[in-house]
């Protein structure tokens, strides 16, 4: 793709921002533009999620963006994060816009809490089969999947916990992370309370107030800007057979995430690389079991082998596939995947807090259990 991410910006990550969601969005976008060496007057496109409360025209007014020639929203919550970059890149490549900003901002802890039971959601066709059975939260929905995966492949709660330990270990050395200086042990994970068995508290991502923004423009223009660009080598979305939102229980195999398989095939084909070429993996970690299954769908290990792959130390900073060097959504912040893309950009630039040496390709995923998306960012 002939497009690159040239700027990243973020607010602080907190549990009570004290600002409106529009203020958070404006702050993140302003920071991203400053990072890119651009002004609001350079922007002619905006992309966000359908669940973001900040309308594109409101963000434009707040920042003094004069005109928009492209504006778009992507469905399915966290599954949209990488797709916002895909939309921005397509807009740039087709000439629909020259500079597009992707943003996400919310008060998820102090305001609307996405992890709570949403009574109104019960009328949604995807939820109407599960809410009456008591599956009214994302954690409860994922717990059903996780239990079947454990039954099929012998995975244990400790296997899930190793993901949480790795993320928190990396967050502990990231000053921007909510859990900075607060690593956990596997014993801590095992002692944390049940949320929806077999998921414990430390298997579930946090709730965050904050915002993140990314600036996308052409590769040609990127060469004129101050930051090293993160080239968008591939971007794709995926939805699988019998896709529901978090409750795809009617598939022949409940232990797979075929939508991630669709994304994987698209990314490897479009980027021209494969799993062995990935230097850093920024995987969507709203619940630990889905990280294991992503590793399998993406081709880093065989079906049912993720538990052993994780236990081997491959996901450590000095391992074969460093995972979430920023701490992920379990450790840094839960911005529905947008902070993961920002980390990928920093890794390509060579400016990350937990920088991996000689990074050429970073894989990013967004959303699991829902229609999802992914990116491969590269140094060239």
Short mmCIF file of C-alpha atoms in Angstrom, two decimals:
data_model
loop_
_atom_site.label_atom_id
_atom_site.label_comp_id
_atom_site.label_asym_id
_atom_site.label_seq_id
_atom_site.Cartn_x
_atom_site.Cartn_y
_atom_site.Cartn_z
CA UNK A 1 0.00 0.00 0.00
CA UNK A 2 1.24 3.48 -0.84
CA UNK A 3 0.46 4.95 2.59
CA UNK A 4 2.12 5.31 5.96
CA UNK A 5 1.41 6.31 9.54
CA UNK A 6 3.38 9.50 10.16
CA UNK A 7 2.08 10.67 13.53
CA UNK A 8 0.81 9.18 16.79
CA UNK A 9 -0.70 10.94 19.78
CA UNK A 10 -2.36 9.99 23.03
CA UNK A 11 -3.75 11.42 26.21
CA UNK A 12 -2.76 10.08 29.59
CA UNK A 13 -4.43 6.78 30.48
CA UNK A 14 -6.53 6.96 33.64
CA UNK A 15 -9.62 5.75 35.46
CA UNK A 16 -11.12 9.25 35.78
CA UNK A 17 -9.99 11.65 33.07
CA UNK A 18 -11.95 14.66 34.32
CA UNK A 19 -12.53 15.70 30.69
CA UNK A 20 -15.28 15.11 28.17
CA UNK A 21 -14.77 12.49 25.51
CA UNK A 22 -14.61 15.26 22.90
CA UNK A 23 -11.81 16.93 24.85
CA UNK A 24 -9.93 13.63 24.95
CA UNK A 25 -10.35 13.16 21.19
CA UNK A 26 -9.17 16.68 20.43
CA UNK A 27 -6.16 16.31 22.72
CA UNK A 28 -5.10 13.03 21.10
CA UNK A 29 -5.57 14.32 17.54
CA UNK A 30 -3.69 17.54 18.29
CA UNK A 31 -0.80 15.51 19.72
CA UNK A 32 -0.72 13.20 16.69
CA UNK A 33 -0.63 16.13 14.28
CA UNK A 34 2.16 17.80 16.24
CA UNK A 35 4.09 14.51 16.15
CA UNK A 36 3.63 14.40 12.37
CA UNK A 37 4.69 18.02 11.89
CA UNK A 38 1.28 18.89 10.45
CA UNK A 39 -1.48 21.39 11.25
CA UNK A 40 -5.26 20.87 11.53
CA UNK A 41 -5.56 22.75 8.24
CA UNK A 42 -3.68 19.88 6.55
CA UNK A 43 -6.34 17.32 7.53
CA UNK A 44 -9.14 16.47 5.12
CA UNK A 45 -10.21 13.04 6.42
CA UNK A 46 -11.30 11.53 9.75
CA UNK A 47 -12.04 7.89 10.65
CA UNK A 48 -13.28 6.37 13.92
CA UNK A 49 -15.41 3.53 15.33
CA UNK A 50 -19.18 3.31 15.34
CA UNK A 51 -19.07 3.13 19.16
CA UNK A 52 -17.14 6.41 19.54
CA UNK A 53 -19.29 9.31 20.78
CA UNK A 54 -17.19 11.94 19.01
CA UNK A 55 -18.69 12.84 15.66
CA UNK A 56 -16.20 13.63 12.94
CA UNK A 57 -17.65 17.09 12.38
CA UNK A 58 -17.44 17.82 16.11
CA UNK A 59 -13.75 16.86 16.17
CA UNK A 60 -13.18 19.00 13.06
CA UNK A 61 -14.87 22.01 14.66
CA UNK A 62 -12.97 21.58 17.90
CA UNK A 63 -9.60 21.49 16.14
CA UNK A 64 -10.27 24.02 13.41
CA UNK A 65 -10.11 21.53 10.55
CA UNK A 66 -11.66 23.61 7.74
CA UNK A 67 -13.03 20.99 5.32
CA UNK A 68 -13.45 17.22 5.18
CA UNK A 69 -13.54 15.31 1.91
CA UNK A 70 -13.62 11.89 3.60
CA UNK A 71 -15.18 10.63 6.84
CA UNK A 72 -15.95 7.06 7.82
CA UNK A 73 -16.82 4.80 10.72
CA UNK A 74 -16.10 1.08 11.13
CA UNK A 75 -18.33 -1.40 12.97
CA UNK A 76 -17.68 -4.01 15.68
CA UNK A 77 -15.92 -2.21 18.49
CA UNK A 78 -12.32 -3.22 19.01
CA UNK A 79 -12.42 -5.23 15.80
CA UNK A 80 -12.38 -1.90 13.97
CA UNK A 81 -9.05 -0.51 15.19
CA UNK A 82 -6.82 -1.71 12.34
CA UNK A 83 -9.68 -1.20 9.89
CA UNK A 84 -9.63 2.54 10.60
CA UNK A 85 -6.07 2.59 9.26
CA UNK A 86 -7.16 0.48 6.30
CA UNK A 87 -9.92 2.98 5.52
CA UNK A 88 -7.51 5.89 5.87
CA UNK A 89 -4.96 4.22 3.58
CA UNK A 90 -7.60 3.48 0.95
CA UNK A 91 -8.76 7.11 1.09
CA UNK A 92 -5.21 8.33 0.57
CA UNK A 93 -4.50 5.86 -2.25
CA UNK A 94 -7.71 6.69 -4.13
CA UNK A 95 -7.32 10.43 -3.70
CA UNK A 96 -10.42 10.77 -1.53
CA UNK A 97 -8.24 12.57 1.03
CA UNK A 98 -4.63 13.58 1.48
CA UNK A 99 -4.20 13.45 5.27
CA UNK A 100 -6.52 11.24 7.32
CA UNK A 101 -6.60 11.01 11.11
CA UNK A 102 -7.87 7.87 12.85
CA UNK A 103 -9.02 8.44 16.44
CA UNK A 104 -10.66 6.76 19.40
CA UNK A 105 -11.49 8.46 22.70
CA UNK A 106 -13.77 7.59 25.58
CA UNK A 107 -14.33 7.57 29.31
CA UNK A 108 -14.72 3.82 29.58
CA UNK A 109 -14.12 3.69 33.32
CA UNK A 110 -15.62 6.90 34.67
CA UNK A 111 -18.40 7.00 32.09
CA UNK A 112 -19.98 4.27 29.96
CA UNK A 113 -18.46 0.92 30.99
CA UNK A 114 -18.41 -1.48 28.04
CA UNK A 115 -17.81 -4.56 30.20
CA UNK A 116 -21.05 -4.25 32.15
CA UNK A 117 -24.40 -5.86 31.36
CA UNK A 118 -26.21 -3.72 28.79
CA UNK A 119 -29.91 -4.49 29.11
CA UNK A 120 -30.83 -2.75 25.85
CA UNK A 121 -28.41 -4.99 23.97
CA UNK A 122 -30.56 -8.05 24.66
CA UNK A 123 -32.84 -7.18 21.74
CA UNK A 124 -29.93 -7.40 19.28
CA UNK A 125 -30.26 -10.58 17.21
CA UNK A 126 -26.70 -11.67 18.07
CA UNK A 127 -27.42 -11.33 21.79
CA UNK A 128 -30.98 -12.62 21.91
CA UNK A 129 -29.78 -16.24 21.96
CA UNK A 130 -27.35 -15.74 24.83
CA UNK A 131 -28.60 -12.97 27.14
CA UNK A 132 -31.61 -15.02 28.35
CA UNK A 133 -29.13 -17.76 29.36
CA UNK A 134 -27.20 -15.33 31.57
CA UNK A 135 -24.38 -14.54 29.14
CA UNK A 136 -24.71 -10.78 29.49
CA UNK A 137 -21.09 -9.61 29.57
CA UNK A 138 -18.11 -10.09 27.24
CA UNK A 139 -16.30 -12.04 29.97
CA UNK A 140 -19.16 -14.51 30.30
CA UNK A 141 -19.30 -14.95 26.54
CA UNK A 142 -15.57 -15.61 26.25
CA UNK A 143 -15.70 -17.99 29.23
CA UNK A 144 -17.86 -20.39 27.20
CA UNK A 145 -15.26 -20.41 24.42
CA UNK A 146 -12.36 -20.77 26.86
CA UNK A 147 -13.91 -23.75 28.63
CA UNK A 148 -14.30 -25.65 25.37
CA UNK A 149 -10.73 -24.79 24.33
CA UNK A 150 -9.46 -26.15 27.65
CA UNK A 151 -11.46 -29.35 27.15
CA UNK A 152 -10.18 -29.91 23.61
CA UNK A 153 -6.50 -29.10 24.09
CA UNK A 154 -5.72 -29.54 27.77
CA UNK A 155 -5.03 -25.84 28.35
CA UNK A 156 -5.25 -24.65 31.95
CA UNK A 157 -5.90 -21.45 33.81
CA UNK A 158 -2.13 -21.19 34.30
CA UNK A 159 -1.66 -21.23 30.52
CA UNK A 160 -3.98 -18.24 30.23
CA UNK A 161 -2.26 -16.58 33.16
CA UNK A 162 1.13 -16.62 31.44
CA UNK A 163 -0.23 -14.10 28.93
CA UNK A 164 -1.28 -11.77 31.74
CA UNK A 165 2.12 -12.13 33.42
CA UNK A 166 3.97 -11.25 30.19
CA UNK A 167 1.80 -8.21 29.48
CA UNK A 168 2.10 -6.90 33.02
CA UNK A 169 5.87 -7.50 32.97
CA UNK A 170 6.19 -5.32 29.87
CA UNK A 171 3.80 -2.68 31.24
CA UNK A 172 5.85 -2.47 34.43
CA UNK A 173 8.71 -0.83 32.53
CA UNK A 174 6.47 1.47 30.45
CA UNK A 175 5.95 4.84 32.21
CA UNK A 176 2.81 5.49 30.14
CA UNK A 177 1.13 2.25 31.25
CA UNK A 178 -1.55 2.23 33.92
CA UNK A 179 0.23 -0.72 35.53
CA UNK A 180 3.70 0.84 35.38
CA UNK A 181 5.89 -0.63 38.13
CA UNK A 182 3.20 -3.21 38.93
CA UNK A 183 4.18 -6.60 37.50
CA UNK A 184 2.37 -9.75 38.59
CA UNK A 185 3.37 -13.38 39.11
CA UNK A 186 1.54 -16.49 38.03
CA UNK A 187 0.60 -16.98 41.68
CA UNK A 188 -0.99 -13.52 41.67
CA UNK A 189 -3.00 -14.51 38.61
CA UNK A 190 -4.16 -17.74 40.22
CA UNK A 191 -5.17 -15.92 43.40
CA UNK A 192 -7.28 -13.33 41.56
CA UNK A 193 -11.02 -13.77 41.87
CA UNK A 194 -13.25 -15.47 39.34
CA UNK A 195 -15.12 -13.20 36.93
CA UNK A 196 -16.75 -15.92 34.83
CA UNK A 197 -15.06 -19.28 35.33
CA UNK A 198 -12.56 -20.15 33.86
CA UNK A 199 -11.72 -16.43 33.52
CA UNK A 200 -10.16 -14.73 36.51
CA UNK A 201 -9.90 -11.00 37.10
CA UNK A 202 -6.37 -10.92 35.67
CA UNK A 203 -7.53 -12.65 32.48
CA UNK A 204 -9.68 -9.61 31.66
CA UNK A 205 -8.44 -6.30 30.28
CA UNK A 206 -8.85 -3.11 32.24
CA UNK A 207 -11.22 -0.20 31.63
CA UNK A 208 -9.57 3.04 30.56
CA UNK A 209 -10.34 6.73 30.13
CA UNK A 210 -8.26 8.20 27.32
CA UNK A 211 -7.72 8.73 23.64
CA UNK A 212 -5.33 7.76 20.83
CA UNK A 213 -4.96 9.19 17.33
CA UNK A 214 -2.94 8.23 14.23
CA UNK A 215 -2.11 10.29 11.14
CA UNK A 216 -2.06 8.57 7.74
CA UNK A 217 -0.80 10.07 4.48
CA UNK A 218 0.94 8.96 1.30
CA UNK A 219 4.38 7.38 1.36
CA UNK A 220 5.63 10.23 -0.85
CA UNK A 221 4.49 12.94 1.54
CA UNK A 222 5.76 10.92 4.50
CA UNK A 223 9.31 11.38 3.22
CA UNK A 224 8.95 15.15 3.74
CA UNK A 225 7.79 14.88 7.36
CA UNK A 226 9.96 14.77 10.49
CA UNK A 227 9.20 11.29 11.80
CA UNK A 228 10.33 7.98 10.35
CA UNK A 229 7.17 6.61 8.68
CA UNK A 230 5.60 3.28 9.53
CA UNK A 231 4.64 1.96 6.10
CA UNK A 232 1.32 0.15 5.84
CA UNK A 233 2.48 -3.05 4.14
CA UNK A 234 -0.90 -4.74 4.53
CA UNK A 235 -4.28 -4.04 6.10
CA UNK A 236 -7.35 -6.24 6.05
CA UNK A 237 -10.62 -7.15 7.77
CA UNK A 238 -12.11 -10.57 8.39
CA UNK A 239 -15.43 -12.19 9.24
CA UNK A 240 -15.85 -15.95 9.43
CA UNK A 241 -18.57 -18.51 8.77
CA UNK A 242 -21.52 -18.32 11.19
CA UNK A 243 -20.15 -15.08 12.62
CA UNK A 244 -21.87 -13.64 15.65
CA UNK A 245 -20.60 -10.90 17.95
CA UNK A 246 -18.72 -12.70 20.76
CA UNK A 247 -21.13 -15.66 20.67
CA UNK A 248 -20.32 -17.71 17.57
CA UNK A 249 -21.37 -20.88 19.35
CA UNK A 250 -23.05 -22.46 16.32
CA UNK A 251 -19.87 -23.23 14.43
CA UNK A 252 -18.71 -26.79 13.96
CA UNK A 253 -15.58 -26.00 16.00
CA UNK A 254 -15.95 -23.71 19.00
CA UNK A 255 -12.20 -23.56 19.64
CA UNK A 256 -11.23 -21.50 16.60
CA UNK A 257 -11.40 -17.86 15.53
CA UNK A 258 -11.90 -18.23 11.75
CA UNK A 259 -12.28 -14.48 11.32
CA UNK A 260 -8.67 -14.15 12.48
CA UNK A 261 -7.74 -16.82 9.98
CA UNK A 262 -9.27 -14.66 7.23
CA UNK A 263 -7.20 -11.71 8.46
CA UNK A 264 -4.03 -13.82 8.61
CA UNK A 265 -4.37 -15.07 5.04
CA UNK A 266 -4.99 -11.54 3.80
CA UNK A 267 -2.06 -10.05 5.68
CA UNK A 268 0.47 -12.66 4.58
CA UNK A 269 -0.68 -12.49 0.97
CA UNK A 270 -0.73 -8.69 0.75
CA UNK A 271 2.48 -8.05 2.66
CA UNK A 272 4.49 -10.83 1.04
CA UNK A 273 5.80 -12.01 4.42
CA UNK A 274 4.91 -14.89 6.72
CA UNK A 275 4.83 -15.58 10.46
CA UNK A 276 8.59 -16.22 10.59
CA UNK A 277 9.26 -12.69 9.30
CA UNK A 278 7.40 -10.92 12.13
CA UNK A 279 9.70 -9.12 14.57
CA UNK A 280 7.03 -7.94 17.04
CA UNK A 281 3.44 -9.08 17.62
CA UNK A 282 0.93 -6.62 19.03
CA UNK A 283 -2.04 -8.91 19.60
CA UNK A 284 -5.47 -7.88 20.81
CA UNK A 285 -5.58 -9.08 24.41
CA UNK A 286 -8.93 -8.12 25.89
CA UNK A 287 -9.12 -11.69 27.25
CA UNK A 288 -6.11 -13.97 27.65
CA UNK A 289 -7.56 -17.17 26.04
CA UNK A 290 -8.03 -15.38 22.73
CA UNK A 291 -4.31 -14.56 22.59
CA UNK A 292 -3.51 -18.27 22.52
CA UNK A 293 -6.00 -18.93 19.74
CA UNK A 294 -4.73 -15.95 17.73
CA UNK A 295 -1.22 -17.41 17.80
CA UNK A 296 -2.65 -20.55 16.22
CA UNK A 297 -4.82 -18.80 13.63
CA UNK A 298 -1.94 -16.54 12.59
CA UNK A 299 0.32 -19.53 12.00
CA UNK A 300 2.89 -19.07 14.76
CA UNK A 301 2.12 -22.56 16.06
CA UNK A 302 -0.17 -25.49 15.36
CA UNK A 303 -3.71 -26.04 16.58
CA UNK A 304 -3.70 -26.58 20.34
CA UNK A 305 0.03 -25.84 20.61
CA UNK A 306 -0.17 -22.22 21.79
CA UNK A 307 0.11 -23.15 25.46
CA UNK A 308 3.48 -24.77 24.83
CA UNK A 309 4.60 -21.93 22.55
CA UNK A 310 3.86 -19.42 25.32
CA UNK A 311 5.50 -21.55 28.01
CA UNK A 312 8.67 -21.76 25.89
CA UNK A 313 9.39 -18.07 26.49
CA UNK A 314 8.86 -17.12 22.84
CA UNK A 315 6.77 -14.07 23.78
CA UNK A 316 9.35 -12.44 26.05
CA UNK A 317 11.16 -9.31 24.86
CA UNK A 318 14.18 -11.44 24.00
CA UNK A 319 12.11 -14.29 22.57
CA UNK A 320 11.35 -15.28 18.99
CA UNK A 321 8.08 -13.30 18.95
CA UNK A 322 8.03 -10.42 21.47
CA UNK A 323 4.41 -9.82 22.51
CA UNK A 324 2.96 -6.41 23.34
CA UNK A 325 6.15 -4.64 24.46
CA UNK A 326 3.99 -1.74 25.72
CA UNK A 327 2.01 -4.02 28.03
CA UNK A 328 -1.04 -4.49 25.84
CA UNK A 329 -4.59 -3.83 26.92
CA UNK A 330 -4.06 -5.88 30.05
CA UNK A 331 -1.13 -3.72 31.14
CA UNK A 332 -0.97 -0.36 29.37
CA UNK A 333 -4.54 0.69 28.56
CA UNK A 334 -7.72 -0.55 26.90
CA UNK A 335 -8.29 1.81 23.99
CA UNK A 336 -9.94 -0.86 21.83
CA UNK A 337 -6.66 -1.65 20.12
CA UNK A 338 -5.63 1.86 19.06
CA UNK A 339 -2.79 2.07 21.58
CA UNK A 340 -1.45 -1.17 20.13
CA UNK A 341 -1.16 0.43 16.69
CA UNK A 342 0.65 3.39 18.26
CA UNK A 343 3.11 0.94 19.86
CA UNK A 344 3.68 -0.73 16.50
CA UNK A 345 4.55 2.64 14.98
CA UNK A 346 7.03 3.34 17.79
CA UNK A 347 8.64 -0.06 17.30
CA UNK A 348 9.13 0.65 13.58
CA UNK A 349 10.56 4.08 14.40
CA UNK A 350 12.89 2.63 17.02
CA UNK A 351 11.54 4.89 19.77
CA UNK A 352 9.52 2.46 21.94
CA UNK A 353 10.14 2.22 25.68
CA UNK A 354 10.76 -1.52 25.38
CA UNK A 355 12.37 -1.32 21.95
CA UNK A 356 13.08 -4.53 20.08
CA UNK A 357 16.27 -4.44 18.02
CA UNK A 358 16.25 -4.26 14.21
CA UNK A 359 12.49 -4.17 13.71
CA UNK A 360 11.40 -4.55 10.09
CA UNK A 361 7.86 -5.92 10.42
CA UNK A 362 5.26 -5.51 13.18
CA UNK A 363 1.98 -7.43 13.18
CA UNK A 364 -1.06 -5.82 14.82
CA UNK A 365 -4.46 -7.43 15.39
CA UNK A 366 -7.68 -5.81 16.54
CA UNK A 367 -10.67 -7.58 18.02
CA UNK A 368 -11.30 -11.26 18.65
CA UNK A 369 -14.64 -12.98 18.85
CA UNK A 370 -16.03 -10.28 16.54
CA UNK A 371 -15.42 -9.34 12.89
CA UNK A 372 -11.83 -8.24 13.16
CA UNK A 373 -8.92 -6.54 11.41
CA UNK A 374 -5.15 -6.54 11.20
CA UNK A 375 -2.11 -4.65 9.99
CA UNK A 376 1.47 -5.28 9.01
CA UNK A 377 3.57 -2.17 9.50
CA UNK A 378 7.08 -2.01 8.12
CA UNK A 379 10.17 0.12 8.04
CA UNK A 380 9.97 0.24 4.24
#
